[in-house]
């Protein structure tokens, strides 16, 4: 196989041709500033309105509850800091989890330096938050609960509807990072009592650098960028028109064929999981079937380093990752794998393969075969494996 096999869709996706096609005129012909008053600009203004309608429809929100941002991290930062600072007269306590994306965790650390208290909820061995733990963590100072919809490393889907109901009953604002959920599983902000929700276009076959924060009408939140009147003056700056148009189209496509898309990925995912688990001393991270994202596979291989697996796979034309793209390059084990209880040495040996539109059964079979070879080869060179063969497992 000459072309690389891409199995890192949770890091980013290609842009679908239909999406690109809708974007292109907004770089050239329809370049007017949406805030100007002449006809050339009305065209771009209309395109943004249409995109906003499409994003809103995909999550069952109202159009005026969608605020375009420069991606998922920006939406996460805005939700946390914006709500914290706007509501600090009510309390200074925030609840989140130990397995959030760094856009949430690092924003929380920043808030802690600025007088807020943050509780990081533990998760069980599959990555699920326990409602009981959440209930116990709530105090009369709690102003915000932020729990991710689905985890980007191990694919765990949280009981968001149940969490949303609890938050609404206790009158505490609820934010969820749904970047990995959109287009893969049903998301309905009304039914699930979600107050704020982060989204990103480039995880659903849209362009990079575009996303949105859903803010339910009536939620108190500070403005993000002060300047002109764009995004109802909450996020000033001339809009990324082409990006927004692409995001709108990507949302429309993602929700239109979500069921078929998910069904196809689940088949490929389970084939991949079953094949990889035949390799001795391997372990699946995250839930086995129920509550797992359709395209997510995360497996540990004992006695070897995740980074070494990735380098060898790369040399054999397979694009994979060892968890989140943001932590690769650092030698810290994944905070998510530590949170589900893996010891450091095993948390280092994990491989995330995330499936998407272009993957085939043939590719899955080739990847299983190749990973098996790579794992055997690395174990042959591993002193840990050598020790294990001599002494047996401790
Ligand atoms: C990718 C991702 C983000 C960050 O989104 P960007 O658009 O890359 O800033 C945030 N949260 C989750 C769960 C993600 O997977």
Short mmCIF file of C-alpha atoms and ligand atoms in Angstrom, two decimals:
data_model
loop_
_atom_site.label_atom_id
_atom_site.label_comp_id
_atom_site.label_asym_id
_atom_site.label_seq_id
_atom_site.Cartn_x
_atom_site.Cartn_y
_atom_site.Cartn_z
CA UNK A 1 0.00 0.00 0.00
CA UNK A 2 1.53 3.29 -1.09
CA UNK A 3 -0.92 5.88 0.09
CA UNK A 4 -0.82 6.30 3.87
CA UNK A 5 -3.69 4.81 5.81
CA UNK A 6 -5.26 7.55 7.89
CA UNK A 7 -6.67 6.41 11.23
CA UNK A 8 -6.46 9.64 13.20
CA UNK A 9 -9.88 11.17 12.48
CA UNK A 10 -10.25 12.22 16.13
CA UNK A 11 -7.28 14.57 15.61
CA UNK A 12 -8.72 16.10 12.47
CA UNK A 13 -10.49 15.18 9.22
CA UNK A 14 -10.10 16.10 5.58
CA UNK A 15 -12.59 18.65 4.20
CA UNK A 16 -15.40 17.03 2.22
CA UNK A 17 -15.53 18.15 -1.44
CA UNK A 18 -19.13 19.40 -1.03
CA UNK A 19 -17.97 21.53 1.90
CA UNK A 20 -15.01 22.98 0.03
CA UNK A 21 -17.19 23.74 -2.97
CA UNK A 22 -19.55 25.87 -0.87
CA UNK A 23 -16.61 27.67 0.75
CA UNK A 24 -14.65 28.65 -2.34
CA UNK A 25 -16.79 31.56 -3.66
CA UNK A 26 -16.39 33.29 -0.27
CA UNK A 27 -12.68 33.70 -0.84
CA UNK A 28 -13.05 35.28 -4.26
CA UNK A 29 -16.40 36.53 -5.61
CA UNK A 30 -18.31 37.01 -2.36
CA UNK A 31 -15.59 38.71 -0.36
CA UNK A 32 -17.61 41.62 1.03
CA UNK A 33 -17.40 42.43 4.72
CA UNK A 34 -20.65 41.12 6.21
CA UNK A 35 -21.02 44.30 8.25
CA UNK A 36 -21.06 46.64 5.22
CA UNK A 37 -24.33 47.72 3.64
CA UNK A 38 -23.92 47.24 -0.12
CA UNK A 39 -25.20 44.25 -2.07
CA UNK A 40 -21.81 42.51 -2.21
CA UNK A 41 -21.86 42.30 1.56
CA UNK A 42 -25.45 41.24 1.87
CA UNK A 43 -24.40 38.05 0.09
CA UNK A 44 -21.86 37.20 2.81
CA UNK A 45 -24.21 38.24 5.59
CA UNK A 46 -26.84 35.89 4.18
CA UNK A 47 -24.29 33.07 3.97
CA UNK A 48 -23.41 33.46 7.66
CA UNK A 49 -27.10 33.47 8.61
CA UNK A 50 -27.63 30.28 6.62
CA UNK A 51 -24.63 28.60 8.28
CA UNK A 52 -25.92 29.64 11.70
CA UNK A 53 -29.31 28.10 10.91
CA UNK A 54 -27.63 24.86 9.83
CA UNK A 55 -25.48 24.59 12.95
CA UNK A 56 -28.48 25.38 15.15
CA UNK A 57 -30.61 22.76 13.41
CA UNK A 58 -27.93 20.09 13.88
CA UNK A 59 -28.15 20.41 17.68
CA UNK A 60 -31.79 21.55 18.06
CA UNK A 61 -30.89 25.08 19.15
CA UNK A 62 -32.20 28.47 18.02
CA UNK A 63 -30.05 30.29 15.46
CA UNK A 64 -29.42 33.22 17.79
CA UNK A 65 -27.93 30.83 20.37
CA UNK A 66 -25.00 29.95 18.07
CA UNK A 67 -21.81 32.03 18.35
CA UNK A 68 -19.05 31.28 15.86
CA UNK A 69 -15.54 30.95 17.25
CA UNK A 70 -12.08 30.04 16.03
CA UNK A 71 -12.52 26.37 16.96
CA UNK A 72 -13.16 24.00 19.84
CA UNK A 73 -10.45 25.26 22.20
CA UNK A 74 -11.70 28.82 21.90
CA UNK A 75 -15.28 27.74 22.62
CA UNK A 76 -14.12 25.76 25.69
CA UNK A 77 -12.10 28.70 27.03
CA UNK A 78 -14.93 31.12 26.45
CA UNK A 79 -17.51 28.92 28.17
CA UNK A 80 -15.40 28.43 31.30
CA UNK A 81 -13.86 31.86 31.76
CA UNK A 82 -16.90 33.72 30.45
CA UNK A 83 -19.31 31.99 32.82
CA UNK A 84 -16.91 32.02 35.78
CA UNK A 85 -16.22 35.76 35.65
CA UNK A 86 -19.82 36.72 34.85
CA UNK A 87 -21.21 34.72 37.76
CA UNK A 88 -18.59 35.20 40.44
CA UNK A 89 -21.03 37.11 42.62
CA UNK A 90 -22.99 33.83 42.95
CA UNK A 91 -20.05 31.59 43.80
CA UNK A 92 -16.54 30.52 42.84
CA UNK A 93 -16.83 26.76 42.49
CA UNK A 94 -16.59 24.84 39.22
CA UNK A 95 -16.91 21.09 38.70
CA UNK A 96 -15.29 19.25 35.80
CA UNK A 97 -13.63 15.85 35.28
CA UNK A 98 -10.12 14.47 35.21
CA UNK A 99 -10.46 13.35 31.59
CA UNK A 100 -11.34 16.61 29.84
CA UNK A 101 -9.48 17.98 26.85
CA UNK A 102 -6.60 20.28 27.81
CA UNK A 103 -8.61 23.27 26.54
CA UNK A 104 -10.84 22.68 29.58
CA UNK A 105 -8.21 21.52 32.08
CA UNK A 106 -5.77 24.35 31.41
CA UNK A 107 -8.57 26.95 31.43
CA UNK A 108 -9.57 25.55 34.85
CA UNK A 109 -5.99 25.88 36.12
CA UNK A 110 -6.02 29.50 34.99
CA UNK A 111 -9.27 30.08 36.86
CA UNK A 112 -7.81 28.49 39.99
CA UNK A 113 -5.02 31.08 39.86
CA UNK A 114 -7.74 33.72 39.74
CA UNK A 115 -9.66 32.80 42.85
CA UNK A 116 -11.90 29.98 41.62
CA UNK A 117 -12.06 26.51 43.12
CA UNK A 118 -12.26 23.53 40.81
CA UNK A 119 -13.29 19.96 41.60
CA UNK A 120 -11.96 17.37 39.14
CA UNK A 121 -14.29 14.39 39.28
CA UNK A 122 -12.77 10.92 39.03
CA UNK A 123 -14.06 8.41 36.47
CA UNK A 124 -14.51 4.65 36.65
CA UNK A 125 -12.29 2.12 34.86
CA UNK A 126 -14.13 2.75 31.55
CA UNK A 127 -14.03 6.52 31.82
CA UNK A 128 -17.61 7.13 33.02
CA UNK A 129 -18.44 9.84 35.53
CA UNK A 130 -20.62 8.60 38.40
CA UNK A 131 -23.70 10.72 39.01
CA UNK A 132 -23.31 10.09 42.74
CA UNK A 133 -19.83 11.67 42.70
CA UNK A 134 -21.22 14.66 40.85
CA UNK A 135 -24.06 15.09 43.35
CA UNK A 136 -21.60 14.94 46.24
CA UNK A 137 -19.31 17.53 44.67
CA UNK A 138 -22.01 20.19 44.31
CA UNK A 139 -21.93 22.96 46.92
CA UNK A 140 -23.92 26.15 47.30
CA UNK A 141 -20.98 27.94 45.64
CA UNK A 142 -21.07 25.83 42.47
CA UNK A 143 -21.73 28.04 39.44
CA UNK A 144 -20.73 25.79 36.55
CA UNK A 145 -20.43 22.10 35.71
CA UNK A 146 -18.41 21.21 32.61
CA UNK A 147 -18.37 17.57 31.54
CA UNK A 148 -17.33 16.47 28.06
CA UNK A 149 -19.89 14.72 25.86
CA UNK A 150 -17.49 12.09 24.50
CA UNK A 151 -13.81 11.57 25.23
CA UNK A 152 -11.30 12.11 22.44
CA UNK A 153 -8.83 9.48 23.67
CA UNK A 154 -10.86 6.49 24.84
CA UNK A 155 -14.24 7.28 23.29
CA UNK A 156 -16.36 7.17 26.46
CA UNK A 157 -19.78 8.81 26.00
CA UNK A 158 -21.05 10.34 29.24
CA UNK A 159 -24.70 10.15 30.40
CA UNK A 160 -25.19 13.75 29.29
CA UNK A 161 -28.98 13.82 29.52
CA UNK A 162 -28.89 12.64 33.11
CA UNK A 163 -26.16 15.13 34.01
CA UNK A 164 -28.06 17.93 32.26
CA UNK A 165 -31.20 17.16 34.20
CA UNK A 166 -29.33 17.20 37.51
CA UNK A 167 -27.73 20.56 36.67
CA UNK A 168 -31.06 22.07 35.64
CA UNK A 169 -32.76 20.78 38.82
CA UNK A 170 -30.00 22.33 40.93
CA UNK A 171 -30.02 25.54 38.85
CA UNK A 172 -26.33 25.22 37.98
CA UNK A 173 -25.10 26.06 34.48
CA UNK A 174 -24.02 23.03 32.43
CA UNK A 175 -21.37 23.17 29.72
CA UNK A 176 -20.33 20.22 27.58
CA UNK A 177 -17.49 19.86 25.08
CA UNK A 178 -19.25 18.07 22.22
CA UNK A 179 -16.42 18.33 19.69
CA UNK A 180 -16.16 14.54 19.35
CA UNK A 181 -19.88 13.87 19.63
CA UNK A 182 -21.34 15.92 16.77
CA UNK A 183 -21.96 13.82 13.68
CA UNK A 184 -21.33 10.56 15.53
CA UNK A 185 -24.09 10.39 18.13
CA UNK A 186 -27.34 12.31 18.68
CA UNK A 187 -26.91 15.72 20.30
CA UNK A 188 -29.96 17.74 21.33
CA UNK A 189 -29.34 20.73 23.56
CA UNK A 190 -33.01 21.15 24.52
CA UNK A 191 -33.74 17.53 25.35
CA UNK A 192 -30.44 17.20 27.21
CA UNK A 193 -30.74 20.47 29.19
CA UNK A 194 -27.41 21.78 27.93
CA UNK A 195 -26.71 25.47 28.65
CA UNK A 196 -23.41 25.83 26.78
CA UNK A 197 -21.77 23.54 24.25
CA UNK A 198 -18.50 23.60 22.30
CA UNK A 199 -18.14 22.45 18.68
CA UNK A 200 -15.37 22.36 16.07
CA UNK A 201 -15.68 22.11 12.29
CA UNK A 202 -12.47 20.22 11.56
CA UNK A 203 -13.54 17.08 13.42
CA UNK A 204 -16.60 16.70 11.16
CA UNK A 205 -15.08 17.15 7.69
CA UNK A 206 -15.14 20.94 7.84
CA UNK A 207 -12.28 23.46 7.85
CA UNK A 208 -9.79 23.99 10.68
CA UNK A 209 -9.94 27.14 12.78
CA UNK A 210 -13.76 27.34 12.90
CA UNK A 211 -16.14 26.26 15.59
CA UNK A 212 -18.97 27.51 17.74
CA UNK A 213 -20.17 27.94 21.25
CA UNK A 214 -23.87 27.31 21.81
CA UNK A 215 -25.09 29.65 24.54
CA UNK A 216 -28.66 29.08 25.65
CA UNK A 217 -30.66 32.27 25.65
CA UNK A 218 -30.54 33.89 29.10
CA UNK A 219 -27.20 32.40 30.20
CA UNK A 220 -24.96 35.00 31.82
CA UNK A 221 -21.53 35.02 30.20
CA UNK A 222 -18.84 37.66 29.65
CA UNK A 223 -18.09 38.73 26.09
CA UNK A 224 -15.01 37.06 24.61
CA UNK A 225 -13.53 39.67 22.25
CA UNK A 226 -14.36 43.33 22.69
CA UNK A 227 -14.62 45.35 19.51
CA UNK A 228 -17.24 45.59 16.80
CA UNK A 229 -20.75 44.24 16.85
CA UNK A 230 -20.09 40.83 15.31
CA UNK A 231 -21.64 37.76 16.96
CA UNK A 232 -24.04 40.06 18.82
CA UNK A 233 -21.00 41.99 20.12
CA UNK A 234 -19.90 38.97 22.13
CA UNK A 235 -17.05 37.87 19.87
CA UNK A 236 -15.96 40.87 17.87
CA UNK A 237 -13.88 40.77 14.70
CA UNK A 238 -14.68 40.35 11.02
CA UNK A 239 -16.08 36.87 10.54
CA UNK A 240 -14.19 33.94 9.00
CA UNK A 241 -16.89 33.80 6.35
CA UNK A 242 -15.59 30.88 4.27
CA UNK A 243 -14.84 28.87 7.42
CA UNK A 244 -18.29 29.54 8.83
CA UNK A 245 -19.93 28.57 5.52
CA UNK A 246 -17.91 25.33 5.53
CA UNK A 247 -18.84 24.60 9.13
CA UNK A 248 -22.53 25.05 8.33
CA UNK A 249 -22.34 22.66 5.40
CA UNK A 250 -20.31 20.15 7.41
CA UNK A 251 -22.95 20.20 10.17
CA UNK A 252 -25.72 19.63 7.66
CA UNK A 253 -23.93 16.67 6.08
CA UNK A 254 -22.83 15.21 9.42
CA UNK A 255 -26.32 15.07 10.85
CA UNK A 256 -28.04 14.07 7.60
CA UNK A 257 -26.32 10.68 7.36
CA UNK A 258 -25.24 10.21 10.95
CA UNK A 259 -26.91 6.85 11.51
CA UNK A 260 -25.46 5.24 8.40
CA UNK A 261 -22.05 6.77 9.09
CA UNK A 262 -22.06 5.52 12.70
CA UNK A 263 -23.22 2.04 11.74
CA UNK A 264 -20.40 1.70 9.22
CA UNK A 265 -17.79 2.92 11.68
CA UNK A 266 -19.01 0.64 14.45
CA UNK A 267 -18.53 -2.39 12.18
CA UNK A 268 -14.99 -1.31 11.30
CA UNK A 269 -14.24 -0.42 14.91
CA UNK A 270 -15.30 -3.78 16.28
CA UNK A 271 -13.37 -5.62 13.59
CA UNK A 272 -10.27 -3.60 14.51
CA UNK A 273 -10.74 -4.09 18.25
CA UNK A 274 -11.27 -7.84 17.93
CA UNK A 275 -8.24 -8.20 15.68
CA UNK A 276 -5.93 -6.19 17.92
CA UNK A 277 -7.05 -7.89 21.11
CA UNK A 278 -5.75 -11.18 19.70
CA UNK A 279 -2.24 -9.80 20.21
CA UNK A 280 -1.02 -11.18 23.57
CA UNK A 281 -0.89 -8.79 26.56
CA UNK A 282 -3.09 -6.19 24.96
CA UNK A 283 -5.90 -4.33 26.68
CA UNK A 284 -8.79 -2.23 25.40
CA UNK A 285 -9.14 1.17 27.05
CA UNK A 286 -12.63 2.64 27.33
CA UNK A 287 -15.97 0.84 27.23
CA UNK A 288 -16.29 -2.31 25.16
CA UNK A 289 -19.40 -1.49 23.11
CA UNK A 290 -22.09 0.41 24.96
CA UNK A 291 -21.15 4.03 25.47
CA UNK A 292 -18.20 4.08 23.09
CA UNK A 293 -17.80 6.48 20.16
CA UNK A 294 -18.37 4.70 16.83
CA UNK A 295 -14.88 5.40 15.45
CA UNK A 296 -12.70 5.10 18.55
CA UNK A 297 -10.17 2.35 19.29
CA UNK A 298 -7.63 2.70 22.12
CA UNK A 299 -5.44 -0.23 23.05
CA UNK A 300 -2.45 -0.73 25.34
CA UNK A 301 0.31 -3.17 24.57
CA UNK A 302 2.30 -4.12 27.64
CA UNK A 303 6.11 -3.91 27.71
CA UNK A 304 6.45 -1.31 24.94
CA UNK A 305 6.28 2.46 24.45
CA UNK A 306 3.40 4.06 22.57
CA UNK A 307 5.74 6.52 20.85
CA UNK A 308 7.82 3.66 19.46
CA UNK A 309 4.72 1.98 18.04
CA UNK A 310 3.69 5.24 16.37
CA UNK A 311 7.09 5.82 14.77
CA UNK A 312 7.20 2.33 13.32
CA UNK A 313 3.59 2.54 12.12
CA UNK A 314 4.40 5.85 10.46
CA UNK A 315 7.31 4.26 8.64
CA UNK A 316 4.84 1.65 7.40
CA UNK A 317 2.35 4.22 6.17
CA UNK A 318 -0.14 4.25 9.02
CA UNK A 319 -1.20 7.54 10.67
CA UNK A 320 -2.19 6.90 14.28
CA UNK A 321 -1.79 8.63 17.60
CA UNK A 322 -1.05 7.85 21.21
CA UNK A 323 -3.98 9.68 22.68
CA UNK A 324 -4.57 13.32 21.97
CA UNK A 325 -2.53 15.14 19.36
CA UNK A 326 -1.90 17.87 21.87
CA UNK A 327 0.17 15.68 24.18
CA UNK A 328 2.25 13.88 21.59
CA UNK A 329 5.77 15.12 21.69
CA UNK A 330 5.68 15.10 25.46
CA UNK A 331 6.66 11.98 27.32
CA UNK A 332 3.99 12.35 29.98
CA UNK A 333 1.55 9.46 30.04
CA UNK A 334 -2.01 10.38 29.10
CA UNK A 335 -4.01 11.99 31.92
CA UNK A 336 -7.04 10.08 30.65
CA UNK A 337 -5.37 6.67 30.94
CA UNK A 338 -4.06 7.53 34.41
CA UNK A 339 -7.60 8.59 35.41
CA UNK A 340 -9.05 5.19 34.42
CA UNK A 341 -6.48 3.63 36.73
CA UNK A 342 -3.70 2.44 34.45
CA UNK A 343 -0.23 2.43 36.00
CA UNK A 344 2.32 4.77 34.41
CA UNK A 345 4.24 2.09 32.55
CA UNK A 346 1.13 0.78 30.81
CA UNK A 347 -0.31 4.23 30.13
CA UNK A 348 2.83 4.85 28.07
CA UNK A 349 2.13 1.96 25.70
CA UNK A 350 -1.19 3.01 24.23
CA UNK A 351 -2.30 3.35 20.65
CA UNK A 352 -5.34 5.34 19.50
CA UNK A 353 -6.77 4.54 16.10
CA UNK A 354 -9.76 6.67 15.18
CA UNK A 355 -11.80 5.74 12.14
CA UNK A 356 -13.61 7.87 9.61
CA UNK A 357 -15.15 8.25 6.20
CA UNK A 358 -12.44 6.80 4.00
CA UNK A 359 -11.45 3.75 6.03
CA UNK A 360 -12.25 0.31 4.64
CA UNK A 361 -12.27 -3.28 5.91
CA UNK A 362 -9.18 -3.90 3.87
CA UNK A 363 -7.36 -1.10 5.66
CA UNK A 364 -8.51 -2.40 9.02
CA UNK A 365 -7.11 -5.84 8.23
CA UNK A 366 -3.82 -4.38 7.03
CA UNK A 367 -3.54 -2.31 10.22
CA UNK A 368 -4.19 -5.31 12.46
CA UNK A 369 -1.52 -7.29 10.66
CA UNK A 370 0.97 -4.43 10.78
CA UNK A 371 0.41 -3.55 14.44
CA UNK A 372 0.94 -7.19 15.34
CA UNK A 373 4.30 -7.22 13.54
CA UNK A 374 5.33 -3.94 15.12
CA UNK A 375 4.41 -5.06 18.63
CA UNK A 376 6.36 -8.32 18.26
CA UNK A 377 9.36 -6.47 16.89
CA UNK A 378 9.38 -3.91 19.69
CA UNK A 379 8.95 -6.56 22.35
CA UNK A 380 11.95 -8.41 21.01
CA UNK A 381 13.99 -5.30 21.73
CA UNK A 382 12.32 -4.47 25.05
CA UNK A 383 14.18 -5.17 28.31
CA UNK A 384 10.80 -5.25 30.07
CA UNK A 385 9.64 -8.09 27.83
CA UNK A 386 12.93 -9.89 28.39
CA UNK A 387 12.53 -9.61 32.18
CA UNK A 388 8.97 -10.80 31.92
CA UNK A 389 9.94 -13.89 29.94
CA UNK A 390 12.59 -14.73 32.54
CA UNK A 391 10.56 -14.08 35.68
CA UNK A 392 6.96 -14.34 34.62
CA UNK A 393 4.39 -11.68 35.28
CA UNK A 394 4.51 -10.01 38.70
C1 LIG B 1 -10.11 18.56 19.04
C2 LIG B 1 -10.80 18.80 20.33
C3 LIG B 1 -10.83 20.07 20.92
C4 LIG B 1 -10.10 21.25 20.34
O1 LIG B 1 -10.68 21.73 19.18
P1 LIG B 1 -9.83 22.70 18.22
O2 LIG B 1 -10.80 23.08 17.17
O3 LIG B 1 -8.69 21.88 17.72
O4 LIG B 1 -9.39 23.85 19.04
C5 LIG B 1 -11.52 20.23 22.10
N1 LIG B 1 -12.14 19.20 22.68
C6 LIG B 1 -12.14 17.96 22.16
C7 LIG B 1 -12.87 16.87 22.84
C8 LIG B 1 -11.46 17.72 20.97
O5 LIG B 1 -11.44 16.49 20.47
#
